[in-house]
Structure formats: structure tokens, C-alpha cells
Short mmCIF file of C-alpha atoms in Angstrom, two decimals:
data_model
loop_
_atom_site.label_atom_id
_atom_site.label_comp_id
_atom_site.label_asym_id
_atom_site.label_seq_id
_atom_site.Cartn_x
_atom_site.Cartn_y
_atom_site.Cartn_z
CA MET A 1 -24.90 -39.58 9.73
CA LEU A 2 -23.09 -42.42 11.46
CA GLY A 3 -25.35 -44.26 13.90
CA GLU A 4 -28.54 -42.50 12.76
CA GLN A 5 -30.56 -45.71 12.57
CA ILE A 6 -29.37 -46.77 16.01
CA ILE A 7 -30.53 -43.45 17.44
CA LYS A 8 -33.95 -43.82 15.77
CA GLY A 9 -34.32 -47.34 17.17
CA MET A 10 -33.40 -46.22 20.66
CA ALA A 11 -35.93 -43.38 20.36
CA VAL A 12 -38.72 -45.84 19.52
CA THR A 13 -37.67 -48.04 22.44
CA ALA A 14 -37.63 -45.08 24.83
CA LYS A 15 -41.02 -43.90 23.57
CA ASN A 16 -42.58 -47.29 24.26
CA PHE A 17 -40.84 -47.68 27.59
CA PHE A 18 -41.89 -44.34 29.08
CA GLY A 19 -45.27 -44.45 27.35
CA SER A 20 -46.13 -47.66 29.17
CA TYR A 21 -46.31 -45.66 32.42
CA VAL A 22 -48.83 -43.10 31.16
CA SER A 23 -50.73 -44.71 28.27
CA LYS A 24 -53.27 -47.49 28.89
CA GLU A 25 -52.81 -48.78 25.33
CA ARG A 26 -49.09 -49.30 25.99
CA LEU A 27 -49.47 -51.20 29.25
CA THR A 28 -47.60 -54.47 28.93
CA THR A 29 -48.26 -55.98 32.37
CA VAL A 30 -51.59 -57.58 33.28
CA GLU A 31 -52.23 -58.49 36.91
CA TYR A 32 -53.20 -62.08 36.15
CA PRO A 33 -55.27 -63.87 37.41
CA GLU A 34 -57.14 -60.91 38.90
CA VAL A 35 -57.13 -59.24 35.49
CA ARG A 36 -57.63 -61.25 32.32
CA LEU A 37 -57.32 -60.23 28.71
CA GLU A 38 -60.11 -61.18 26.31
CA PRO A 39 -58.63 -63.77 23.91
CA LYS A 40 -58.54 -62.81 20.25
CA GLU A 41 -60.85 -64.57 17.85
CA ASN A 42 -58.05 -66.45 16.10
CA THR A 43 -56.72 -67.83 19.40
CA ARG A 44 -56.42 -71.61 19.36
CA GLN A 45 -55.55 -73.82 22.30
CA PHE A 46 -57.04 -77.33 22.29
CA PRO A 47 -59.80 -79.04 20.27
CA PHE A 48 -63.43 -79.52 21.27
CA LEU A 49 -66.35 -81.33 19.64
CA VAL A 50 -69.33 -79.29 18.45
CA PHE A 51 -72.88 -80.47 19.02
CA ASP A 52 -76.20 -78.93 17.94
CA GLY A 53 -79.23 -78.58 20.18
CA ASP A 54 -79.35 -79.34 23.89
CA ASP A 55 -78.30 -82.99 23.89
CA ALA A 56 -74.56 -83.56 23.41
CA GLU A 57 -75.08 -87.25 22.58
CA LYS A 58 -77.84 -86.80 20.00
CA GLY A 59 -76.56 -83.57 18.48
CA LEU A 60 -72.87 -84.45 18.16
CA ARG A 61 -71.72 -83.67 14.62
CA CYS A 62 -68.89 -86.20 14.62
CA VAL A 63 -69.57 -89.33 12.52
CA ALA A 64 -66.41 -91.20 13.56
CA CYS A 65 -64.80 -90.99 10.12
CA GLN A 66 -61.42 -91.11 11.94
CA ILE A 67 -59.73 -88.71 9.51
CA CYS A 68 -58.56 -86.50 12.39
CA GLU A 69 -57.19 -89.55 14.21
CA LYS A 70 -55.15 -90.56 11.15
CA GLU A 71 -53.90 -87.04 10.35
CA CYS A 72 -52.98 -86.02 13.93
CA PRO A 73 -49.15 -85.55 13.99
CA PRO A 74 -48.61 -86.55 17.67
CA GLN A 75 -51.33 -89.25 17.47
CA CYS A 76 -53.18 -87.97 20.53
CA ILE A 77 -56.72 -88.71 19.22
CA TYR A 78 -58.36 -92.11 19.85
CA ILE A 79 -61.74 -93.00 18.29
CA VAL A 80 -63.94 -96.11 18.46
CA LYS A 81 -66.81 -96.36 15.96
CA SER A 82 -70.31 -97.46 16.86
CA LYS A 83 -71.85 -100.60 15.35
CA ASP A 84 -75.26 -98.99 14.89
CA LYS A 85 -76.23 -95.75 13.16
CA LYS A 86 -78.20 -92.60 13.93
CA PRO A 87 -79.38 -89.67 11.73
CA ASP A 88 -76.93 -86.81 11.28
CA TYR A 89 -77.71 -83.12 10.68
CA LYS A 90 -78.78 -83.96 7.10
CA GLY A 91 -81.06 -86.76 8.24
CA GLN A 92 -78.78 -89.44 6.81
CA MET A 93 -77.96 -92.49 8.88
CA GLN A 94 -74.37 -92.34 10.11
CA VAL A 95 -72.17 -94.13 12.62
CA TYR A 96 -71.03 -92.14 15.65
CA PRO A 97 -68.08 -92.26 18.07
CA VAL A 98 -68.62 -94.54 21.04
CA THR A 99 -65.24 -93.34 22.30
CA PHE A 100 -63.52 -90.09 21.39
CA ASP A 101 -60.48 -89.28 23.52
CA ILE A 102 -57.84 -86.56 23.17
CA ASP A 103 -54.69 -86.54 25.28
CA ILE A 104 -54.31 -82.83 26.03
CA SER A 105 -50.82 -83.38 27.42
CA VAL A 106 -49.69 -84.57 23.98
CA CYS A 107 -51.77 -82.26 21.75
CA MET A 108 -49.59 -79.65 20.03
CA SER A 109 -52.50 -77.32 19.11
CA CYS A 110 -51.62 -77.53 15.42
CA SER A 111 -55.31 -77.40 14.34
CA ILE A 112 -54.78 -80.01 11.60
CA CYS A 113 -57.74 -82.01 12.96
CA VAL A 114 -59.94 -78.96 12.35
CA GLU A 115 -58.66 -78.47 8.82
CA VAL A 116 -59.23 -82.08 7.71
CA CYS A 117 -62.67 -82.57 9.34
CA PRO A 118 -65.31 -82.68 6.56
CA PHE A 119 -68.26 -82.42 8.95
CA GLU A 120 -67.45 -79.17 10.83
CA SER A 121 -67.45 -81.21 14.04
CA ILE A 122 -64.09 -80.46 15.68
CA LYS A 123 -62.87 -76.93 16.40
CA MET A 124 -60.20 -75.19 18.48
CA ASP A 125 -61.10 -73.69 21.85
CA THR A 126 -59.57 -70.64 23.55
CA GLU A 127 -59.42 -72.17 27.04
CA PHE A 128 -55.87 -72.46 28.36
CA GLU A 129 -56.19 -72.86 32.15
CA LEU A 130 -55.97 -76.65 32.13
CA SER A 131 -53.31 -77.33 34.76
CA THR A 132 -53.97 -80.29 37.03
CA ASP A 133 -52.08 -82.42 39.53
CA ASP A 134 -53.27 -85.56 37.69
CA ARG A 135 -51.05 -85.90 34.65
CA PHE A 136 -52.75 -89.06 33.44
CA ASP A 137 -56.57 -89.24 33.59
CA GLY A 138 -56.82 -85.52 34.28
CA LEU A 139 -55.33 -84.68 30.87
CA LEU A 140 -57.10 -87.42 28.92
CA TRP A 141 -60.34 -85.82 27.83
CA GLY A 142 -63.25 -88.01 26.76
CA LYS A 143 -66.27 -87.29 24.60
CA LYS A 144 -68.34 -85.84 27.43
CA LYS A 145 -65.69 -83.30 28.37
CA LEU A 146 -64.82 -82.45 24.78
CA ALA A 147 -68.42 -81.87 23.65
CA LYS A 148 -69.54 -78.23 23.68
CA PRO A 149 -72.63 -76.60 22.12
CA ASN A 150 -72.62 -74.62 18.90
CA SER A 151 -73.41 -71.53 20.98
CA HIS A 152 -69.98 -71.87 22.62
CA TYR A 153 -68.39 -72.02 19.17
CA HIS A 154 -70.20 -68.79 18.23
CA LYS A 155 -68.93 -67.21 21.44
CA VAL A 156 -65.23 -67.97 20.94
CA HIS A 157 -65.04 -67.83 17.12
CA ALA A 158 -68.05 -65.86 15.92
CA GLN A 159 -67.17 -65.43 12.25
CA ASP A 160 -65.86 -68.97 11.81
CA ALA A 161 -69.03 -70.32 13.44
CA LYS A 162 -71.22 -68.34 11.02
CA ASP A 163 -69.25 -69.68 8.06
CA SER A 164 -69.49 -73.21 9.44
CA ASP A 165 -73.26 -72.94 9.92
CA ALA A 166 -73.61 -71.64 6.36
CA VAL A 167 -71.71 -74.65 5.00
CA LEU A 168 -73.85 -77.10 6.97
CA ALA A 169 -77.07 -75.31 5.98
CA ALA A 170 -76.10 -75.46 2.30
CA GLU A 171 -75.30 -79.19 2.54
CA LYS A 172 -78.57 -79.86 4.37
CA ALA A 173 -80.58 -77.90 1.78
CA LYS A 174 -78.84 -79.81 -1.01
CA ALA A 175 -79.59 -83.15 0.66
CA GLU A 176 -83.24 -82.18 1.23
CA ALA A 177 -83.62 -81.08 -2.42
CA LYS A 178 -82.09 -84.36 -3.57
CA ALA A 179 -84.42 -86.36 -1.31
CA LYS A 180 -87.42 -84.36 -2.50
CA ALA A 181 -86.51 -84.94 -6.15
CA ALA A 182 -86.07 -88.66 -5.49
CA ALA A 183 -89.46 -88.83 -3.73
CA GLU A 184 -91.17 -86.99 -6.59
CA ALA A 185 -89.52 -89.28 -9.15
CA LYS A 186 -90.69 -92.31 -7.17
CA VAL A 187 -94.28 -91.02 -7.01
CA LYS A 188 -94.19 -90.29 -10.74
CA ALA A 189 -92.82 -93.75 -11.54
CA GLU A 190 -95.48 -95.40 -9.36
CA ALA A 191 -98.22 -93.37 -11.08
CA GLU A 192 -96.93 -94.32 -14.53
CA ALA A 193 -96.68 -97.98 -13.49
CA LYS A 194 -100.27 -97.84 -12.19
CA VAL A 195 -101.57 -96.30 -15.43
CA LYS A 196 -99.69 -98.91 -17.46
CA ALA A 197 -101.05 -101.75 -15.30
CA GLU A 198 -104.62 -100.41 -15.67
CA ALA A 199 -104.21 -100.16 -19.45
CA GLU A 200 -102.92 -103.74 -19.63
CA ALA A 201 -105.79 -104.95 -17.45
CA LYS A 202 -108.33 -103.20 -19.70
CA ALA A 203 -106.71 -104.69 -22.79
CA LYS A 204 -106.89 -108.18 -21.30
CA ALA A 205 -110.50 -107.65 -20.28
CA ALA A 206 -111.40 -106.49 -23.78
CA VAL A 207 -109.77 -109.55 -25.31
CA ALA A 208 -111.61 -111.84 -22.91
CA ALA A 209 -114.99 -110.18 -23.62
CA ALA A 210 -114.64 -110.31 -27.42
CA PRO A 211 -116.80 -113.07 -29.14
CA ALA A 212 -114.95 -116.10 -30.36
CA PRO A 213 -114.32 -116.00 -34.16
CA THR A 214 -116.79 -118.05 -36.30
CA PRO A 215 -115.09 -121.01 -37.96
CA PRO A 216 -115.30 -121.05 -41.78
CA PRO A 217 -117.92 -123.46 -43.36
CA ALA A 218 -116.66 -126.91 -44.17
CA THR A 219 -115.90 -127.56 -47.86
CA PRO A 220 -117.80 -130.59 -49.29
CA PRO A 221 -115.54 -133.33 -50.60
CA ALA A 222 -115.08 -133.49 -54.32
CA ASN A 223 -116.70 -136.40 -56.28
#
């Protein structure tokens, strides 16, 4: 039949149009800001820095490797490394960012910084109400404003946060097992060295305590 597909398409359009007046699932208009939709889990807006514990400075996962800064397409990330070190989540001494700035007005929400981060330290937030009348300092976010607890990460991206915690826990367990094996090997080596030193000392003492050998009798001269 000529125009059959057009009729079917118009029927679907009409169904959705009139259904939006009677069906809650088909409502397309939300009275924002009085009514707000819950963002979906895969929503991504702008990056934030994850920290563990209650102290954002001590628990910050970022080790200032600067991979995100180098890979950022619009170059909106600026990092300054520290000159000293502090223990990370694995207990290893690492440098940390003295400065970590992101220009939100330039960020394109591509999430590349999240993909390249090897320390699970930078993630994408769901917050989008960031308008301000200050287009300079108001949109340049520093480390204090970017840092958010791991509980916030679990709130906005529950499954991703669980996977991230599992990765960090596995790395920490691996590092602890390696450190434990190294400590045990060191104790074993020290014990073996001690036993060897005691054996050498006993051998030297035995040599020193042994009587001096008796010289052979002198042979009389021949006539």
C-alpha cells in the first residue's frame, strides 16, 4: 500500500503525543528547577578528585603523575608536583599535587582524564548547575573545590565506585604481600648470616685454642 510506512510513523507520533497528557511515563516536560530528574549513573559532566577518609589533603589519591594534564585535549588541567613525598593508599612514598586546577569553562567533558588515570583518582561528576557571573576565577576550580570523598563517588556512580575500590584493594593486597615476602626474606638472610658468622667465630676460636705443633727433633750432623 502506498504510504503505509508514513501512516505507521504518524500513528506512533500521535500515540506518543496524546499519551504524554495521560501517562506519567510519557511526560516530556519537567518543571525545572522545582522538579528535578535523578541523573542516570552514566551521566558525566565535569571531573572531580577522589580522596579516601575524612581529610582531603591526606587522603587524596592523586600522585601528580600529570598523565591527565598531558592527555587532556583542550589542555584545561594544570598540575604542579610537590618536592616532598607522602605515603599513598599502598603505603608507598609518592609525590602529590601542590596545585591541581581545572578550567571548567574550557573542559569538554570528554572523560579522557578518567580513562588514562592509573590511580583511580579522577572521576566524572554529575553536577551541572555551575553557572556563575565570574567567568574567570569562578570557573577555575582548584584542588580544594575539586576534591570529593569516595562516598560521593559511590553516590553518583555506585557500580563504577565498587569496581574502582576492588582494583585498589587488589593492588594494595599485592603490595602488602610483596612487602611481607621481602621482610621475611630479609629476616631469613639475617638469620643465615648470623649462623654463618657464629660458625666462623667458633672455627677461629677452635684454631686459636689448639696446641701449637711440636717441632721435629733436630738431626745430628754427619761425621
